[in-house]
Amino acid sequence: MLGGAVALGAGGVLTAGIPAQAAEPSDLEGRIDALAGRLDADLTALRRDIHRHPELAGGEVHTAALVADRLRAAGLEVTTGVGGHGVVGVLRGKGRGRTVAYRADMDAVPPDSQINGGPDPAHVCGHDLHTTIGVGVAEVLARLRTRLHGRVVFLSQPGEEALAGAQAMISDGVLERTRPDEIHALHCGPFPVGTFAVTPGTGLPGQDHSSITLTGPGASGRADRLVADLGALSTVTPPQTSADLERLIREVETPHGPLARFVWMRAGARPAANGDVEVRAAYRCWPQERVPEIRDQLRRLTGRYPDARIEFPADAFPAMVCPPRPGREVRDYLERRLGRQAVTTMNAAIPFSGEDFALFLRRVPGTFSFLGVRRPGADITTAYPHFGAFDPDERAIGAGVRAMAGWLAHRAGIGTGHSAP
């Protein structure tokens, strides 16, 4: 399922929103599908506008303005300038219920973070789709507000690529002001278009780094040997080919497979002041609890080299770990809504990716799921984030809107009132 194309027939996930094996939609879900269908063309146009104006972390001016305008037009209470260019939209239902938050990131990928990409910022991580889907979900649920209990809070986040935007919004008090009981997010992934991958009990690794200074005669040679020693700690190698990517996704899907534990270490040396040499090492590991163990290994390696000293930050950037119970609940919901063949489970973390959504999940329980954006028959690099070839199937927008609008309505609480026109 993960490595191939999805077959689209009559009643398939992208034509009617529900594949043949799925349960019949509820009255509310049928209404969601109908409303989302009316928005498909408009949301595709919105995505293309955002795609044409890629903005780096901290500079999401155009994108934030588009989001704020659309949310205001839908009748949400909108606050801008949260944690930089963050936008917060609050949709109030008719009755009392949970406050459910939904986060979408807005920034583009800088050239130095693209794989075989171009010289300019580009939306090769799918944040243009994420933002568009968030707007679409808000617009659908706004038309159904008289049937919703509780509130839905939409967080359009800046600065994810810099791992800075989530903390900026949190530091700006967004969680204290909106008080969500839970929070959810969706990310593009290299799965067949319109399918979903859920992450109960897993997620994405955090990141830690160190700075090692070597002094005295021969420091440069010792630094080169240390870099080699550090690199030998890696248990995984970044994928280089499409076949490597296909294998990576299969391994992520495998319970208790080769990625149940890993270390990915990167190191390099550069001259410092007074003839010293600095070795910088950065790594991701799984599970996150291994950070003290890896730090001890780095200290022991450093201790083998005369006149070497090592420094770490106070804390490593945390892993994004989705609580098991919410992850199972979103899986069950999507399987009922779309059919079991449209949902897979990620049983391990991808070693080479991280997410600052981790900071929200450390404070509020929730889910992080992947939305398939791979065209039938397309090479996996066209659907794998950060590759210059990234070219998602835009039909995934509608699939994401339908699924997430239903999921958020389900979580916030559903009443029996009449939907708004």
PDB file of N, CA and C in Angstrom, residues 234-319:
ATOM      1  N   SER A 234      26.097   6.097  13.900  1.00  0.00           N
ATOM      2  CA  SER A 234      24.832   6.013  13.164  1.00  0.00           C
ATOM      3  C   SER A 234      24.466   4.567  12.893  1.00  0.00           C
ATOM      4  N   THR A 235      23.202   4.264  13.067  1.00  0.00           N
ATOM      5  CA  THR A 235      22.697   2.933  12.730  1.00  0.00           C
ATOM      6  C   THR A 235      21.834   2.954  11.481  1.00  0.00           C
ATOM      7  N   VAL A 236      21.611   4.139  10.928  1.00  0.00           N
ATOM      8  CA  VAL A 236      20.794   4.290   9.718  1.00  0.00           C
ATOM      9  C   VAL A 236      21.512   5.215   8.753  1.00  0.00           C
ATOM     10  N   THR A 237      21.159   5.092   7.477  1.00  0.00           N
ATOM     11  CA  THR A 237      21.748   5.909   6.425  1.00  0.00           C
ATOM     12  C   THR A 237      20.635   6.606   5.665  1.00  0.00           C
ATOM     13  N   PRO A 238      20.755   7.901   5.402  1.00  0.00           N
ATOM     14  CA  PRO A 238      19.704   8.594   4.655  1.00  0.00           C
ATOM     15  C   PRO A 238      19.468   7.956   3.294  1.00  0.00           C
ATOM     16  N   PRO A 239      18.223   7.869   2.852  1.00  0.00           N
ATOM     17  CA  PRO A 239      17.920   7.268   1.550  1.00  0.00           C
ATOM     18  C   PRO A 239      18.522   8.094   0.414  1.00  0.00           C
ATOM     19  N   GLN A 240      19.051   7.416  -0.582  1.00  0.00           N
ATOM     20  CA  GLN A 240      19.669   8.075  -1.726  1.00  0.00           C
ATOM     21  C   GLN A 240      18.873   7.882  -3.012  1.00  0.00           C
ATOM     22  N   THR A 241      18.073   6.850  -3.082  1.00  0.00           N
ATOM     23  CA  THR A 241      17.349   6.518  -4.304  1.00  0.00           C
ATOM     24  C   THR A 241      15.874   6.313  -3.996  1.00  0.00           C
ATOM     25  N   SER A 242      15.082   6.223  -5.052  1.00  0.00           N
ATOM     26  CA  SER A 242      13.658   5.940  -4.866  1.00  0.00           C
ATOM     27  C   SER A 242      13.458   4.591  -4.192  1.00  0.00           C
ATOM     28  N   ALA A 243      14.281   3.614  -4.554  1.00  0.00           N
ATOM     29  CA  ALA A 243      14.166   2.298  -3.918  1.00  0.00           C
ATOM     30  C   ALA A 243      14.455   2.390  -2.424  1.00  0.00           C
ATOM     31  N   ASP A 244      15.424   3.230  -2.047  1.00  0.00           N
ATOM     32  CA  ASP A 244      15.714   3.435  -0.628  1.00  0.00           C
ATOM     33  C   ASP A 244      14.501   4.021   0.103  1.00  0.00           C
ATOM     34  N   LEU A 245      13.843   4.973  -0.537  1.00  0.00           N
ATOM     35  CA  LEU A 245      12.666   5.591   0.073  1.00  0.00           C
ATOM     36  C   LEU A 245      11.534   4.583   0.234  1.00  0.00           C
ATOM     37  N   GLU A 246      11.333   3.769  -0.793  1.00  0.00           N
ATOM     38  CA  GLU A 246      10.290   2.745  -0.705  1.00  0.00           C
ATOM     39  C   GLU A 246      10.579   1.796   0.464  1.00  0.00           C
ATOM     40  N   ARG A 247      11.836   1.413   0.623  1.00  0.00           N
ATOM     41  CA  ARG A 247      12.205   0.510   1.705  1.00  0.00           C
ATOM     42  C   ARG A 247      12.021   1.198   3.060  1.00  0.00           C
ATOM     43  N   LEU A 248      12.380   2.473   3.140  1.00  0.00           N
ATOM     44  CA  LEU A 248      12.211   3.224   4.390  1.00  0.00           C
ATOM     45  C   LEU A 248      10.752   3.212   4.837  1.00  0.00           C
ATOM     46  N   ILE A 249       9.843   3.463   3.913  1.00  0.00           N
ATOM     47  CA  ILE A 249       8.431   3.501   4.277  1.00  0.00           C
ATOM     48  C   ILE A 249       7.944   2.115   4.697  1.00  0.00           C
ATOM     49  N   ARG A 250       8.411   1.074   4.035  1.00  0.00           N
ATOM     50  CA  ARG A 250       8.031  -0.283   4.460  1.00  0.00           C
ATOM     51  C   ARG A 250       8.529  -0.566   5.876  1.00  0.00           C
ATOM     52  N   GLU A 251       9.751  -0.110   6.179  1.00  0.00           N
ATOM     53  CA  GLU A 251      10.303  -0.351   7.515  1.00  0.00           C
ATOM     54  C   GLU A 251       9.557   0.438   8.582  1.00  0.00           C
ATOM     55  N   VAL A 252       9.117   1.641   8.254  1.00  0.00           N
ATOM     56  CA  VAL A 252       8.339   2.444   9.199  1.00  0.00           C
ATOM     57  C   VAL A 252       7.006   1.758   9.506  1.00  0.00           C
ATOM     58  N   GLU A 253       6.490   1.057   8.533  1.00  0.00           N
ATOM     59  CA  GLU A 253       5.212   0.366   8.691  1.00  0.00           C
ATOM     60  C   GLU A 253       5.337  -0.919   9.515  1.00  0.00           C
ATOM     61  N   THR A 254       6.535  -1.447   9.651  1.00  0.00           N
ATOM     62  CA  THR A 254       6.746  -2.759  10.242  1.00  0.00           C
ATOM     63  C   THR A 254       6.776  -2.695  11.769  1.00  0.00           C
ATOM     64  N   PRO A 255       5.887  -3.424  12.457  1.00  0.00           N
ATOM     65  CA  PRO A 255       5.944  -3.458  13.926  1.00  0.00           C
ATOM     66  C   PRO A 255       7.228  -4.126  14.407  1.00  0.00           C
ATOM     67  N   HIS A 256       7.883  -3.527  15.394  1.00  0.00           N
ATOM     68  CA  HIS A 256       9.111  -4.069  15.989  1.00  0.00           C
ATOM     69  C   HIS A 256      10.176  -4.336  14.930  1.00  0.00           C
ATOM     70  N   GLY A 257      10.202  -3.499  13.914  1.00  0.00           N
ATOM     71  CA  GLY A 257      11.118  -3.674  12.803  1.00  0.00           C
ATOM     72  C   GLY A 257      12.465  -3.006  13.037  1.00  0.00           C
ATOM     73  N   PRO A 258      13.232  -2.803  11.959  1.00  0.00           N
ATOM     74  CA  PRO A 258      14.599  -2.284  12.095  1.00  0.00           C
ATOM     75  C   PRO A 258      14.681  -0.850  12.591  1.00  0.00           C
ATOM     76  N   LEU A 259      13.562  -0.119  12.589  1.00  0.00           N
ATOM     77  CA  LEU A 259      13.591   1.267  13.056  1.00  0.00           C
ATOM     78  C   LEU A 259      12.991   1.422  14.456  1.00  0.00           C
ATOM     79  N   ALA A 260      12.824   0.310  15.155  1.00  0.00           N
ATOM     80  CA  ALA A 260      12.331   0.407  16.530  1.00  0.00           C
ATOM     81  C   ALA A 260      13.316   1.169  17.415  1.00  0.00           C
ATOM     82  N   ARG A 261      14.616   1.068  17.101  1.00  0.00           N
ATOM     83  CA  ARG A 261      15.667   1.829  17.772  1.00  0.00           C
ATOM     84  C   ARG A 261      16.658   2.273  16.706  1.00  0.00           C
ATOM     85  N   PHE A 262      17.067   3.531  16.789  1.00  0.00           N
ATOM     86  CA  PHE A 262      18.060   3.994  15.815  1.00  0.00           C
ATOM     87  C   PHE A 262      18.784   5.221  16.354  1.00  0.00           C
ATOM     88  N   VAL A 263      19.915   5.497  15.713  1.00  0.00           N
ATOM     89  CA  VAL A 263      20.654   6.741  15.898  1.00  0.00           C
ATOM     90  C   VAL A 263      21.064   7.222  14.520  1.00  0.00           C
ATOM     91  N   TRP A 264      20.806   8.481  14.234  1.00  0.00           N
ATOM     92  CA  TRP A 264      21.314   9.102  13.013  1.00  0.00           C
ATOM     93  C   TRP A 264      22.206  10.261  13.430  1.00  0.00           C
ATOM     94  N   MET A 265      23.496  10.103  13.202  1.00  0.00           N
ATOM     95  CA  MET A 265      24.492  11.070  13.645  1.00  0.00           C
ATOM     96  C   MET A 265      25.116  11.769  12.449  1.00  0.00           C
ATOM     97  N   ARG A 266      25.266  13.090  12.542  1.00  0.00           N
ATOM     98  CA  ARG A 266      25.982  13.888  11.541  1.00  0.00           C
ATOM     99  C   ARG A 266      27.044  14.707  12.270  1.00  0.00           C
ATOM    100  N   ALA A 267      28.225  14.773  11.697  1.00  0.00           N
ATOM    101  CA  ALA A 267      29.307  15.517  12.342  1.00  0.00           C
ATOM    102  C   ALA A 267      30.199  16.149  11.288  1.00  0.00           C
ATOM    103  N   GLY A 268      30.818  17.269  11.655  1.00  0.00           N
ATOM    104  CA  GLY A 268      31.738  17.959  10.767  1.00  0.00           C
ATOM    105  C   GLY A 268      32.677  18.839  11.573  1.00  0.00           C
ATOM    106  N   ALA A 269      33.845  19.122  11.009  1.00  0.00           N
ATOM    107  CA  ALA A 269      34.855  19.937  11.693  1.00  0.00           C
ATOM    108  C   ALA A 269      35.064  21.239  10.954  1.00  0.00           C
ATOM    109  N   ARG A 270      35.429  22.285  11.715  1.00  0.00           N
ATOM    110  CA  ARG A 270      35.754  23.568  11.100  1.00  0.00           C
ATOM    111  C   ARG A 270      36.758  24.291  11.990  1.00  0.00           C
ATOM    112  N   PRO A 271      37.610  25.120  11.404  1.00  0.00           N
ATOM    113  CA  PRO A 271      38.595  25.865  12.212  1.00  0.00           C
ATOM    114  C   PRO A 271      37.899  26.816  13.173  1.00  0.00           C
ATOM    115  N   ALA A 272      38.488  26.961  14.343  1.00  0.00           N
ATOM    116  CA  ALA A 272      38.010  27.923  15.335  1.00  0.00           C
ATOM    117  C   ALA A 272      39.142  28.899  15.637  1.00  0.00           C
ATOM    118  N   ALA A 273      38.972  29.736  16.656  1.00  0.00           N
ATOM    119  CA  ALA A 273      39.977  30.749  16.981  1.00  0.00           C
ATOM    120  C   ALA A 273      41.235  30.109  17.564  1.00  0.00           C
ATOM    121  N   ASN A 274      42.353  30.798  17.389  1.00  0.00           N
ATOM    122  CA  ASN A 274      43.633  30.417  18.010  1.00  0.00           C
ATOM    123  C   ASN A 274      44.122  29.034  17.590  1.00  0.00           C
ATOM    124  N   GLY A 275      43.776  28.643  16.374  1.00  0.00           N
ATOM    125  CA  GLY A 275      44.234  27.354  15.893  1.00  0.00           C
ATOM    126  C   GLY A 275      43.432  26.169  16.399  1.00  0.00           C
ATOM    127  N   ASP A 276      42.418  26.410  17.199  1.00  0.00           N
ATOM    128  CA  ASP A 276      41.561  25.324  17.663  1.00  0.00           C
ATOM    129  C   ASP A 276      40.696  24.824  16.501  1.00  0.00           C
ATOM    130  N   VAL A 277      40.120  23.653  16.695  1.00  0.00           N
ATOM    131  CA  VAL A 277      39.179  23.088  15.720  1.00  0.00           C
ATOM    132  C   VAL A 277      37.897  22.719  16.466  1.00  0.00           C
ATOM    133  N   GLU A 278      36.774  23.095  15.880  1.00  0.00           N
ATOM    134  CA  GLU A 278      35.476  22.769  16.478  1.00  0.00           C
ATOM    135  C   GLU A 278      34.820  21.645  15.680  1.00  0.00           C
ATOM    136  N   VAL A 279      34.386  20.627  16.372  1.00  0.00           N
ATOM    137  CA  VAL A 279      33.603  19.543  15.775  1.00  0.00           C
ATOM    138  C   VAL A 279      32.162  19.697  16.254  1.00  0.00           C
ATOM    139  N   ARG A 280      31.279  19.818  15.310  1.00  0.00           N
ATOM    140  CA  ARG A 280      29.859  19.909  15.651  1.00  0.00           C
ATOM    141  C   ARG A 280      29.184  18.595  15.290  1.00  0.00           C
ATOM    142  N   ALA A 281      28.408  18.097  16.211  1.00  0.00           N
ATOM    143  CA  ALA A 281      27.676  16.849  16.004  1.00  0.00           C
ATOM    144  C   ALA A 281      26.202  17.096  16.286  1.00  0.00           C
ATOM    145  N   ALA A 282      25.345  16.582  15.426  1.00  0.00           N
ATOM    146  CA  ALA A 282      23.901  16.655  15.627  1.00  0.00           C
ATOM    147  C   ALA A 282      23.341  15.260  15.379  1.00  0.00           C
ATOM    148  N   TYR A 283      22.371  14.881  16.165  1.00  0.00           N
ATOM    149  CA  TYR A 283      21.828  13.536  15.984  1.00  0.00           C
ATOM    150  C   TYR A 283      20.348  13.489  16.333  1.00  0.00           C
ATOM    151  N   ARG A 284      19.697  12.488  15.762  1.00  0.00           N
ATOM    152  CA  ARG A 284      18.346  12.101  16.137  1.00  0.00           C
ATOM    153  C   ARG A 284      18.403  10.652  16.599  1.00  0.00           C
ATOM    154  N   CYS A 285      17.602  10.318  17.584  1.00  0.00           N
ATOM    155  CA  CYS A 285      17.582   8.932  18.061  1.00  0.00           C
ATOM    156  C   CYS A 285      16.154   8.552  18.413  1.00  0.00           C
ATOM    157  N   TRP A 286      15.938   7.253  18.529  1.00  0.00           N
ATOM    158  CA  TRP A 286      14.632   6.740  18.937  1.00  0.00           C
ATOM    159  C   TRP A 286      14.866   5.507  19.791  1.00  0.00           C
ATOM    160  N   PRO A 287      14.158   5.415  20.895  1.00  0.00           N
ATOM    161  CA  PRO A 287      13.230   6.404  21.438  1.00  0.00           C
ATOM    162  C   PRO A 287      13.961   7.585  22.075  1.00  0.00           C
ATOM    163  N   GLN A 288      13.201   8.617  22.391  1.00  0.00           N
ATOM    164  CA  GLN A 288      13.774   9.848  22.925  1.00  0.00           C
ATOM    165  C   GLN A 288      14.507   9.617  24.240  1.00  0.00           C
ATOM    166  N   GLU A 289      14.096   8.603  24.968  1.00  0.00           N
ATOM    167  CA  GLU A 289      14.728   8.333  26.264  1.00  0.00           C
ATOM    168  C   GLU A 289      16.205   7.967  26.130  1.00  0.00           C
ATOM    169  N   ARG A 290      16.667   7.737  24.916  1.00  0.00           N
ATOM    170  CA  ARG A 290      18.066   7.368  24.697  1.00  0.00           C
ATOM    171  C   ARG A 290      19.005   8.577  24.699  1.00  0.00           C
ATOM    172  N   VAL A 291      18.484   9.784  24.760  1.00  0.00           N
ATOM    173  CA  VAL A 291      19.343  10.965  24.692  1.00  0.00           C
ATOM    174  C   VAL A 291      20.452  10.933  25.749  1.00  0.00           C
ATOM    175  N   PRO A 292      20.168  10.668  27.032  1.00  0.00           N
ATOM    176  CA  PRO A 292      21.278  10.610  28.003  1.00  0.00           C
ATOM    177  C   PRO A 292      22.321   9.555  27.637  1.00  0.00           C
ATOM    178  N   GLU A 293      21.861   8.417  27.127  1.00  0.00           N
ATOM    179  CA  GLU A 293      22.786   7.357  26.705  1.00  0.00           C
ATOM    180  C   GLU A 293      23.703   7.832  25.580  1.00  0.00           C
ATOM    181  N   ILE A 294      23.120   8.519  24.588  1.00  0.00           N
ATOM    182  CA  ILE A 294      23.925   8.996  23.460  1.00  0.00           C
ATOM    183  C   ILE A 294      24.879  10.094  23.922  1.00  0.00           C
ATOM    184  N   ARG A 295      24.427  10.952  24.798  1.00  0.00           N
ATOM    185  CA  ARG A 295      25.324  11.993  25.321  1.00  0.00           C
ATOM    186  C   ARG A 295      26.515  11.362  26.059  1.00  0.00           C
ATOM    187  N   ASP A 296      26.257  10.293  26.800  1.00  0.00           N
ATOM    188  CA  ASP A 296      27.361   9.617  27.488  1.00  0.00           C
ATOM    189  C   ASP A 296      28.349   9.024  26.481  1.00  0.00           C
ATOM    190  N   GLN A 297      27.839   8.468  25.388  1.00  0.00           N
ATOM    191  CA  GLN A 297      28.723   7.937  24.354  1.00  0.00           C
ATOM    192  C   GLN A 297      29.599   9.044  23.762  1.00  0.00           C
ATOM    193  N   LEU A 298      29.000  10.203  23.532  1.00  0.00           N
ATOM    194  CA  LEU A 298      29.766  11.317  22.981  1.00  0.00           C
ATOM    195  C   LEU A 298      30.834  11.790  23.968  1.00  0.00           C
ATOM    196  N   ARG A 299      30.501  11.808  25.238  1.00  0.00           N
ATOM    197  CA  ARG A 299      31.494  12.211  26.240  1.00  0.00           C
ATOM    198  C   ARG A 299      32.657  11.223  26.271  1.00  0.00           C
ATOM    199  N   ARG A 300      32.326   9.924  26.183  1.00  0.00           N
ATOM    200  CA  ARG A 300      33.400   8.925  26.222  1.00  0.00           C
ATOM    201  C   ARG A 300      34.301   9.034  24.992  1.00  0.00           C
ATOM    202  N   LEU A 301      33.693   9.237  23.823  1.00  0.00           N
ATOM    203  CA  LEU A 301      34.491   9.415  22.610  1.00  0.00           C
ATOM    204  C   LEU A 301      35.393  10.637  22.729  1.00  0.00           C
ATOM    205  N   THR A 302      34.835  11.727  23.208  1.00  0.00           N
ATOM    206  CA  THR A 302      35.606  12.958  23.350  1.00  0.00           C
ATOM    207  C   THR A 302      36.767  12.758  24.320  1.00  0.00           C
ATOM    208  N   GLY A 303      36.540  11.985  25.370  1.00  0.00           N
ATOM    209  CA  GLY A 303      37.569  11.762  26.369  1.00  0.00           C
ATOM    210  C   GLY A 303      38.789  11.026  25.840  1.00  0.00           C
ATOM    211  N   ARG A 304      38.666  10.401  24.675  1.00  0.00           N
ATOM    212  CA  ARG A 304      39.810   9.703  24.084  1.00  0.00           C
ATOM    213  C   ARG A 304      40.803  10.658  23.419  1.00  0.00           C
ATOM    214  N   TYR A 305      40.376  11.906  23.256  1.00  0.00           N
ATOM    215  CA  TYR A 305      41.216  12.869  22.539  1.00  0.00           C
ATOM    216  C   TYR A 305      41.756  13.907  23.520  1.00  0.00           C
ATOM    217  N   PRO A 306      43.091  14.053  23.576  1.00  0.00           N
ATOM    218  CA  PRO A 306      43.683  15.027  24.507  1.00  0.00           C
ATOM    219  C   PRO A 306      43.186  16.449  24.212  1.00  0.00           C
ATOM    220  N   ASP A 307      43.045  17.236  25.243  1.00  0.00           N
ATOM    221  CA  ASP A 307      42.696  18.655  25.117  1.00  0.00           C
ATOM    222  C   ASP A 307      41.384  18.864  24.359  1.00  0.00           C
ATOM    223  N   ALA A 308      40.424  17.982  24.574  1.00  0.00           N
ATOM    224  CA  ALA A 308      39.109  18.136  23.941  1.00  0.00           C
ATOM    225  C   ALA A 308      38.060  18.402  25.016  1.00  0.00           C
ATOM    226  N   ARG A 309      37.156  19.287  24.718  1.00  0.00           N
ATOM    227  CA  ARG A 309      36.064  19.560  25.659  1.00  0.00           C
ATOM    228  C   ARG A 309      34.754  19.596  24.875  1.00  0.00           C
ATOM    229  N   ILE A 310      33.694  19.123  25.504  1.00  0.00           N
ATOM    230  CA  ILE A 310      32.408  18.986  24.839  1.00  0.00           C
ATOM    231  C   ILE A 310      31.342  19.768  25.598  1.00  0.00           C
ATOM    232  N   GLU A 311      30.421  20.357  24.849  1.00  0.00           N
ATOM    233  CA  GLU A 311      29.311  21.114  25.431  1.00  0.00           C
ATOM    234  C   GLU A 311      28.008  20.675  24.761  1.00  0.00           C
ATOM    235  N   PHE A 312      26.942  20.637  25.564  1.00  0.00           N
ATOM    236  CA  PHE A 312      25.602  20.324  25.085  1.00  0.00           C
ATOM    237  C   PHE A 312      24.656  21.466  25.462  1.00  0.00           C
ATOM    238  N   PRO A 313      23.549  21.619  24.743  1.00  0.00           N
ATOM    239  CA  PRO A 313      22.512  22.534  25.224  1.00  0.00           C
ATOM    240  C   PRO A 313      21.899  21.981  26.500  1.00  0.00           C
ATOM    241  N   ALA A 314      21.189  22.802  27.216  1.00  0.00           N
ATOM    242  CA  ALA A 314      20.562  22.342  28.456  1.00  0.00           C
ATOM    243  C   ALA A 314      19.605  21.188  28.191  1.00  0.00           C
ATOM    244  N   ASP A 315      18.848  21.279  27.119  1.00  0.00           N
ATOM    245  CA  ASP A 315      17.869  20.245  26.785  1.00  0.00           C
ATOM    246  C   ASP A 315      17.901  19.966  25.291  1.00  0.00           C
ATOM    247  N   ALA A 316      17.701  18.717  24.932  1.00  0.00           N
ATOM    248  CA  ALA A 316      17.542  18.360  23.529  1.00  0.00           C
ATOM    249  C   ALA A 316      16.157  18.799  23.052  1.00  0.00           C
ATOM    250  N   PHE A 317      16.038  19.061  21.735  1.00  0.00           N
ATOM    251  CA  PHE A 317      14.707  19.353  21.196  1.00  0.00           C
ATOM    252  C   PHE A 317      13.899  18.061  21.253  1.00  0.00           C
ATOM    253  N   PRO A 318      12.686  18.109  21.788  1.00  0.00           N
ATOM    254  CA  PRO A 318      11.973  16.865  22.094  1.00  0.00           C
ATOM    255  C   PRO A 318      11.444  16.142  20.857  1.00  0.00           C
ATOM    256  N   ALA A 319      11.288  14.850  21.006  1.00  0.00           N
ATOM    257  CA  ALA A 319      10.613  14.052  19.984  1.00  0.00           C
ATOM    258  C   ALA A 319       9.123  14.373  19.997  1.00  0.00           C
TER     259      ALA A 319
END
